[in-house]
């Protein structure tokens, strides 16, 4: 039997969010709050990781694909103590230690969990309660200590009198318990309080009265903040972003022109000497290489970007792979599993489900959809692949070194052979052999003196 398990409470309604979305699914730096909590617990190896769900249970459960999580349902939301007791079945026969927290406390780091567990075991405690000194403790249960500094109990804000309300040490809902002591104490809870709920916090008083050892561990109030409303969500987002951006600068060696205005998701990795301009959003599972420049107001999501690539102002690149030494934008849109070869240049056009080879020049307002472009090809200004016939998407193939004149329309499915030329303004409906010239436009006619006669 494993020595360590965890319980995350995520069954409540989250009323104060004023949202149809269950609170654990609200996102923080691109990831649901609950996934931050689980990610911080994971390195400690708790087994099982129990998550208590209730309101929006199916929606929460189906958002996650975490094989080591055991979902337990709290049918009725009768309070945090009742929620914790809903883990009883999942932890039947478990006699080790259990880390307990809530889905709305997403900034706690693994290092802090290690410290809490370490202290708990060193002191042989039945319960370890993490507390923090808040400048404004509004919303937190207040920690009541006796003259010797021992924790006696926790009073919820709704149950505070004038004196306890004035205390600024808050319970942050980050705990470690000996599992048997927790489940025994939970049977003693009574909902005789202002909110008529079974409070997990009352376990502290139950254990103290049973002369079991309860110890406090002090933490940084920012790290253990709880999120009950959208203002707190925005504040947490800012704190987490600060942490991610410091890591980008100090560990990855990345220059952020304005860290206050740079938005990087937690799983993004960045290469050394890359420079990121304000307003850039790097989202999802994105990797950016070394010596890249990411321009202002660029969005890159779920992409791999090679070394020395420059993504200019206002470009959007999603679910695509970009090689080395590439230039993209300004105002390019590259998406849906496209790939761009080394040293290729894409200007302000759109590239969709397409594969561009190396050294391609596609600099001015083109549209390439379902297209394969060979190495060294040139795509003229405003050239378009007409990939959609109203029913299906059809492929276009442009061979190595081909030259597509400005404003050409390539009606797919069509193949332009290696080294072929397509004259500007042509509408191409038939395949073009290698090294051929395709002309598909009306021949120009000049009428001498026409204008002079017209004006008379
Ligand atoms: C709780 C603590 C408070 C602490 C604060 C720290 C209690 C009674 N209070 O208050 O001492 O200062 O966290 O952030 O524990 N939940 C359920 N089932 C329920 C009720 C709640 O699963 O029946 C879950 C919620 O989804 C949430 C968590 O428990 O994730 C905490 O509930 P919430 O109502 O936010 O408690 P707080 O008022 O923040
Ligand atoms: Ca809360």
Coordinates of C-alpha atoms in Angstrom, one line a residue, residues 3-285:
X3 CA 2.3 5.8 1.9
X4 CA 0.9 9.0 0.4
X5 CA -2.5 9.9 -1.2
X6 CA -4.2 13.2 -2.0
X7 CA -7.7 14.6 -2.0
X8 CA -8.7 17.7 -4.0
X9 CA -12.1 19.2 -3.2
X10 CA -13.8 20.4 -6.4
X11 CA -17.5 19.7 -5.9
X12 CA -18.7 23.1 -4.9
X13 CA -20.7 25.5 -7.0
X14 CA -18.3 28.4 -7.2
X15 CA -21.2 30.8 -6.8
X16 CA -19.0 33.9 -6.5
X17 CA -17.5 33.3 -10.0
X18 CA -21.0 34.1 -11.4
X19 CA -20.4 31.6 -14.2
X20 CA -22.1 28.7 -15.9
X21 CA -18.7 27.0 -16.1
X22 CA -17.7 24.9 -13.0
X23 CA -15.0 26.8 -11.1
X24 CA -12.3 24.1 -11.4
X25 CA -12.5 24.5 -15.2
X26 CA -11.8 28.3 -15.2
X27 CA -8.4 28.8 -16.8
X28 CA -5.3 30.2 -15.4
X29 CA -2.5 30.8 -18.0
X30 CA -4.4 28.6 -20.4
X31 CA -4.9 25.6 -18.1
X32 CA -7.9 24.7 -15.9
X33 CA -7.3 25.6 -12.3
X34 CA -7.7 22.0 -11.2
X35 CA -4.9 20.9 -13.5
X36 CA -2.5 23.3 -11.8
X37 CA -3.4 21.7 -8.5
X38 CA -2.9 18.2 -9.8
X39 CA 0.4 19.1 -11.5
X40 CA 1.9 20.5 -8.3
X41 CA 0.9 17.4 -6.3
X42 CA 2.1 14.9 -9.0
X43 CA 5.9 15.0 -8.3
X44 CA 5.2 13.9 -4.7
X45 CA 3.7 10.7 -6.2
X46 CA 0.4 10.5 -4.2
X47 CA -1.6 7.4 -5.0
X48 CA -4.4 7.6 -5.5
X49 CA -5.0 11.2 -6.4
X50 CA -8.7 11.5 -5.4
X51 CA -10.7 14.4 -6.8
X52 CA -14.1 15.2 -5.3
X53 CA -16.6 16.4 -7.9
X54 CA -20.3 17.3 -7.7
X55 CA -21.6 20.4 -9.4
X56 CA -20.8 19.9 -13.2
X57 CA -19.3 16.5 -12.3
X58 CA -19.4 15.1 -15.8
X59 CA -18.1 18.2 -17.4
X60 CA -15.2 18.4 -15.0
X61 CA -14.3 14.7 -15.3
X62 CA -14.5 14.6 -19.1
X63 CA -12.1 17.6 -19.3
X64 CA -9.3 15.6 -17.8
X65 CA -7.4 12.6 -19.1
X66 CA -5.4 11.7 -16.1
X67 CA -5.0 8.0 -15.5
X68 CA -3.8 8.3 -11.9
X69 CA -6.9 10.3 -10.8
X70 CA -9.7 8.6 -9.0
X71 CA -13.0 10.6 -9.2
X72 CA -15.4 10.5 -6.3
X73 CA -18.8 12.2 -6.4
X74 CA -20.2 14.3 -3.6
X75 CA -23.9 14.2 -4.4
X76 CA -25.0 17.1 -2.2
X77 CA -22.7 20.0 -1.3
X78 CA -23.0 19.9 2.4
X79 CA -19.6 21.6 3.1
X80 CA -15.9 20.9 2.8
X81 CA -15.8 18.4 5.6
X82 CA -18.6 16.4 3.9
X83 CA -16.6 16.7 0.6
X84 CA -13.5 15.3 2.2
X85 CA -15.5 12.4 3.7
X86 CA -16.6 11.6 0.2
X87 CA -13.1 10.2 -0.4
X88 CA -13.6 7.6 2.3
X89 CA -14.4 4.8 -0.2
X90 CA -11.6 5.6 -2.5
X91 CA -9.2 5.5 0.4
X92 CA -10.6 2.5 2.3
X93 CA -7.8 0.6 4.0
X94 CA -5.3 3.5 3.3
X95 CA -3.4 4.2 6.4
X96 CA -0.7 6.6 5.2
X97 CA -0.6 10.4 5.0
X98 CA -3.0 12.3 2.8
X99 CA -2.5 15.8 1.3
X100 CA -5.7 17.7 1.1
X101 CA -6.5 20.9 -0.7
X102 CA -9.1 22.6 -3.0
X103 CA -9.3 23.1 -6.7
X104 CA -9.4 26.9 -6.2
X105 CA -5.9 27.1 -4.7
X106 CA -3.9 26.7 -7.9
X107 CA -0.6 28.5 -7.2
X108 CA 0.9 26.2 -4.5
X109 CA 4.3 24.8 -5.8
X110 CA 5.5 21.2 -5.4
X111 CA 8.3 22.5 -3.2
X112 CA 5.8 23.9 -0.7
X113 CA 4.0 20.5 -0.6
X114 CA 7.3 18.8 0.0
X115 CA 8.0 21.2 2.9
X116 CA 4.5 20.6 4.4
X117 CA 4.9 16.8 4.1
X118 CA 8.5 16.9 5.4
X119 CA 7.4 18.9 8.5
X120 CA 4.4 16.7 9.1
X121 CA 6.5 13.5 9.1
X122 CA 9.4 15.0 11.0
X123 CA 7.1 16.0 13.8
X124 CA 4.9 12.9 13.6
X125 CA 1.8 15.1 13.4
X126 CA -1.8 14.0 13.0
X127 CA -2.5 17.1 11.1
X128 CA -0.4 19.9 9.5
X129 CA -2.3 23.1 8.7
X130 CA -0.8 25.6 6.3
X131 CA -1.5 29.2 7.3
X132 CA -0.5 32.6 6.0
X133 CA -0.4 36.2 7.3
X134 CA -2.7 38.2 5.1
X135 CA -2.8 42.0 4.9
X136 CA -6.5 41.6 4.2
X137 CA -7.7 38.2 5.5
X138 CA -11.3 38.7 4.3
X139 CA -12.8 35.4 3.1
X140 CA -10.3 33.1 5.0
X141 CA -11.0 31.1 8.1
X142 CA -9.0 32.7 11.0
X143 CA -6.4 30.6 12.9
X144 CA -6.9 30.7 16.6
X145 CA -3.8 29.9 18.7
X146 CA -3.4 29.6 22.5
X147 CA -0.9 31.6 24.6
X148 CA 1.8 29.1 23.8
X149 CA 1.3 29.5 20.1
X150 CA -0.3 26.1 19.5
X151 CA -3.1 26.1 17.0
X152 CA -6.5 25.5 18.8
X153 CA -9.1 25.8 16.1
X154 CA -10.1 27.6 12.9
X155 CA -13.1 30.0 12.8
X156 CA -14.8 30.6 9.5
X157 CA -15.3 34.2 8.6
X158 CA -19.1 33.8 8.8
X159 CA -18.7 32.6 12.4
X160 CA -16.2 35.3 13.5
X161 CA -16.8 37.7 16.4
X162 CA -15.2 41.1 16.4
X163 CA -12.0 39.8 18.0
X164 CA -11.4 36.8 15.8
X165 CA -12.3 38.8 12.6
X166 CA -9.4 41.1 13.5
X167 CA -6.9 38.2 13.3
X168 CA -4.8 38.2 10.1
X169 CA -3.5 34.6 10.2
X170 CA -5.7 32.7 7.7
X171 CA -6.2 29.0 7.1
X172 CA -5.4 28.5 3.4
X173 CA -7.0 25.0 2.9
X174 CA -3.7 23.2 2.3
X175 CA -3.3 20.3 4.7
X176 CA -1.6 17.1 5.4
X177 CA -3.3 14.5 7.6
X178 CA -2.7 11.1 8.8
X179 CA -5.6 9.4 6.9
X180 CA -7.0 7.4 9.8
X181 CA -7.0 10.5 12.1
X182 CA -8.7 12.5 9.4
X183 CA -11.5 10.0 8.7
X184 CA -12.1 9.4 12.4
X185 CA -12.3 13.2 13.0
X186 CA -14.7 13.7 10.1
X187 CA -17.3 11.5 11.7
X188 CA -17.4 13.9 14.6
X189 CA -18.3 17.1 12.6
X190 CA -21.6 18.8 13.2
X191 CA -23.1 21.5 11.0
X192 CA -23.9 23.8 13.9
X193 CA -22.5 27.0 12.4
X194 CA -23.7 30.1 10.6
X195 CA -23.8 28.3 7.2
X196 CA -25.2 25.0 8.4
X197 CA -22.3 23.1 6.7
X198 CA -19.9 20.4 7.7
X199 CA -16.6 22.3 7.9
X200 CA -13.3 20.5 7.2
X201 CA -11.7 23.2 9.3
X202 CA -13.5 21.9 12.4
X203 CA -11.3 18.8 12.2
X204 CA -8.6 20.9 13.8
X205 CA -10.5 21.4 17.0
X206 CA -11.7 17.8 17.1
X207 CA -8.1 16.6 16.9
X208 CA -6.7 19.1 19.4
X209 CA -9.4 18.0 21.9
X210 CA -8.5 14.4 21.3
X211 CA -4.9 15.4 22.2
X212 CA -3.6 14.6 18.7
X213 CA -0.7 16.6 17.4
X214 CA -1.7 19.5 15.1
X215 CA 1.1 21.7 13.7
X216 CA 1.0 24.9 11.6
X217 CA 3.3 25.6 8.6
X218 CA 3.5 29.2 7.5
X219 CA 3.5 30.0 3.8
X220 CA 3.7 33.0 1.4
X221 CA 0.2 34.5 1.2
X222 CA 0.4 35.0 -2.6
X223 CA 1.3 31.4 -3.2
X224 CA -1.6 30.0 -1.3
X225 CA -4.3 32.5 -2.3
X226 CA -7.8 31.1 -2.9
X227 CA -9.8 32.0 -5.9
X228 CA -13.5 32.7 -5.3
X229 CA -14.3 35.4 -7.8
X230 CA -13.0 36.7 -11.1
X231 CA -11.0 39.5 -9.6
X232 CA -9.0 37.0 -7.6
X233 CA -8.7 34.9 -10.8
X234 CA -7.2 37.8 -12.6
X235 CA -4.8 38.5 -9.7
X236 CA -3.7 34.9 -9.6
X237 CA -3.2 35.0 -13.4
X238 CA -0.9 37.9 -12.9
X239 CA 1.1 36.2 -10.1
X240 CA 1.5 33.0 -12.1
X241 CA 2.5 34.9 -15.2
X242 CA 5.1 36.7 -13.2
X243 CA 6.5 33.4 -12.1
X244 CA 6.6 32.0 -15.7
X245 CA 8.1 35.1 -17.1
X246 CA 10.9 35.2 -14.4
X247 CA 11.7 31.6 -15.3
X248 CA 11.8 32.6 -19.0
X249 CA 14.3 35.3 -18.3
X250 CA 16.4 33.7 -15.6
X251 CA 16.4 30.1 -16.6
X252 CA 15.9 30.1 -20.4
X253 CA 17.9 33.3 -21.0
X254 CA 15.1 35.0 -23.0
X255 CA 14.7 38.8 -23.3
X256 CA 11.2 40.0 -22.6
X257 CA 10.9 43.6 -23.6
X258 CA 7.9 44.0 -21.2
X259 CA 7.3 41.1 -18.8
X260 CA 4.1 42.8 -17.6
X261 CA 2.7 42.4 -21.1
X262 CA 4.0 39.0 -22.2
X263 CA 1.7 36.0 -21.9
X264 CA 3.3 32.6 -21.8
X265 CA 1.6 29.3 -20.8
X266 CA 3.3 27.1 -18.2
X267 CA 4.3 24.3 -20.7
X268 CA 5.9 26.5 -23.3
X269 CA 9.7 26.1 -23.7
X270 CA 12.0 28.8 -25.0
X271 CA 15.5 28.8 -26.4
X272 CA 18.3 31.1 -25.3
X273 CA 18.6 34.6 -26.7
X274 CA 15.1 34.7 -28.1
X275 CA 13.5 38.1 -27.8
X276 CA 9.8 38.6 -27.2
X277 CA 8.0 41.9 -27.8
X278 CA 5.0 43.2 -25.8
X279 CA 1.6 41.6 -26.3
X280 CA 2.9 38.3 -27.5
X281 CA 0.9 35.2 -26.5
X282 CA 2.7 31.9 -26.4
X283 CA 0.1 29.2 -25.7
X284 CA -0.4 25.5 -25.2
X285 CA 2.4 23.0 -26.0

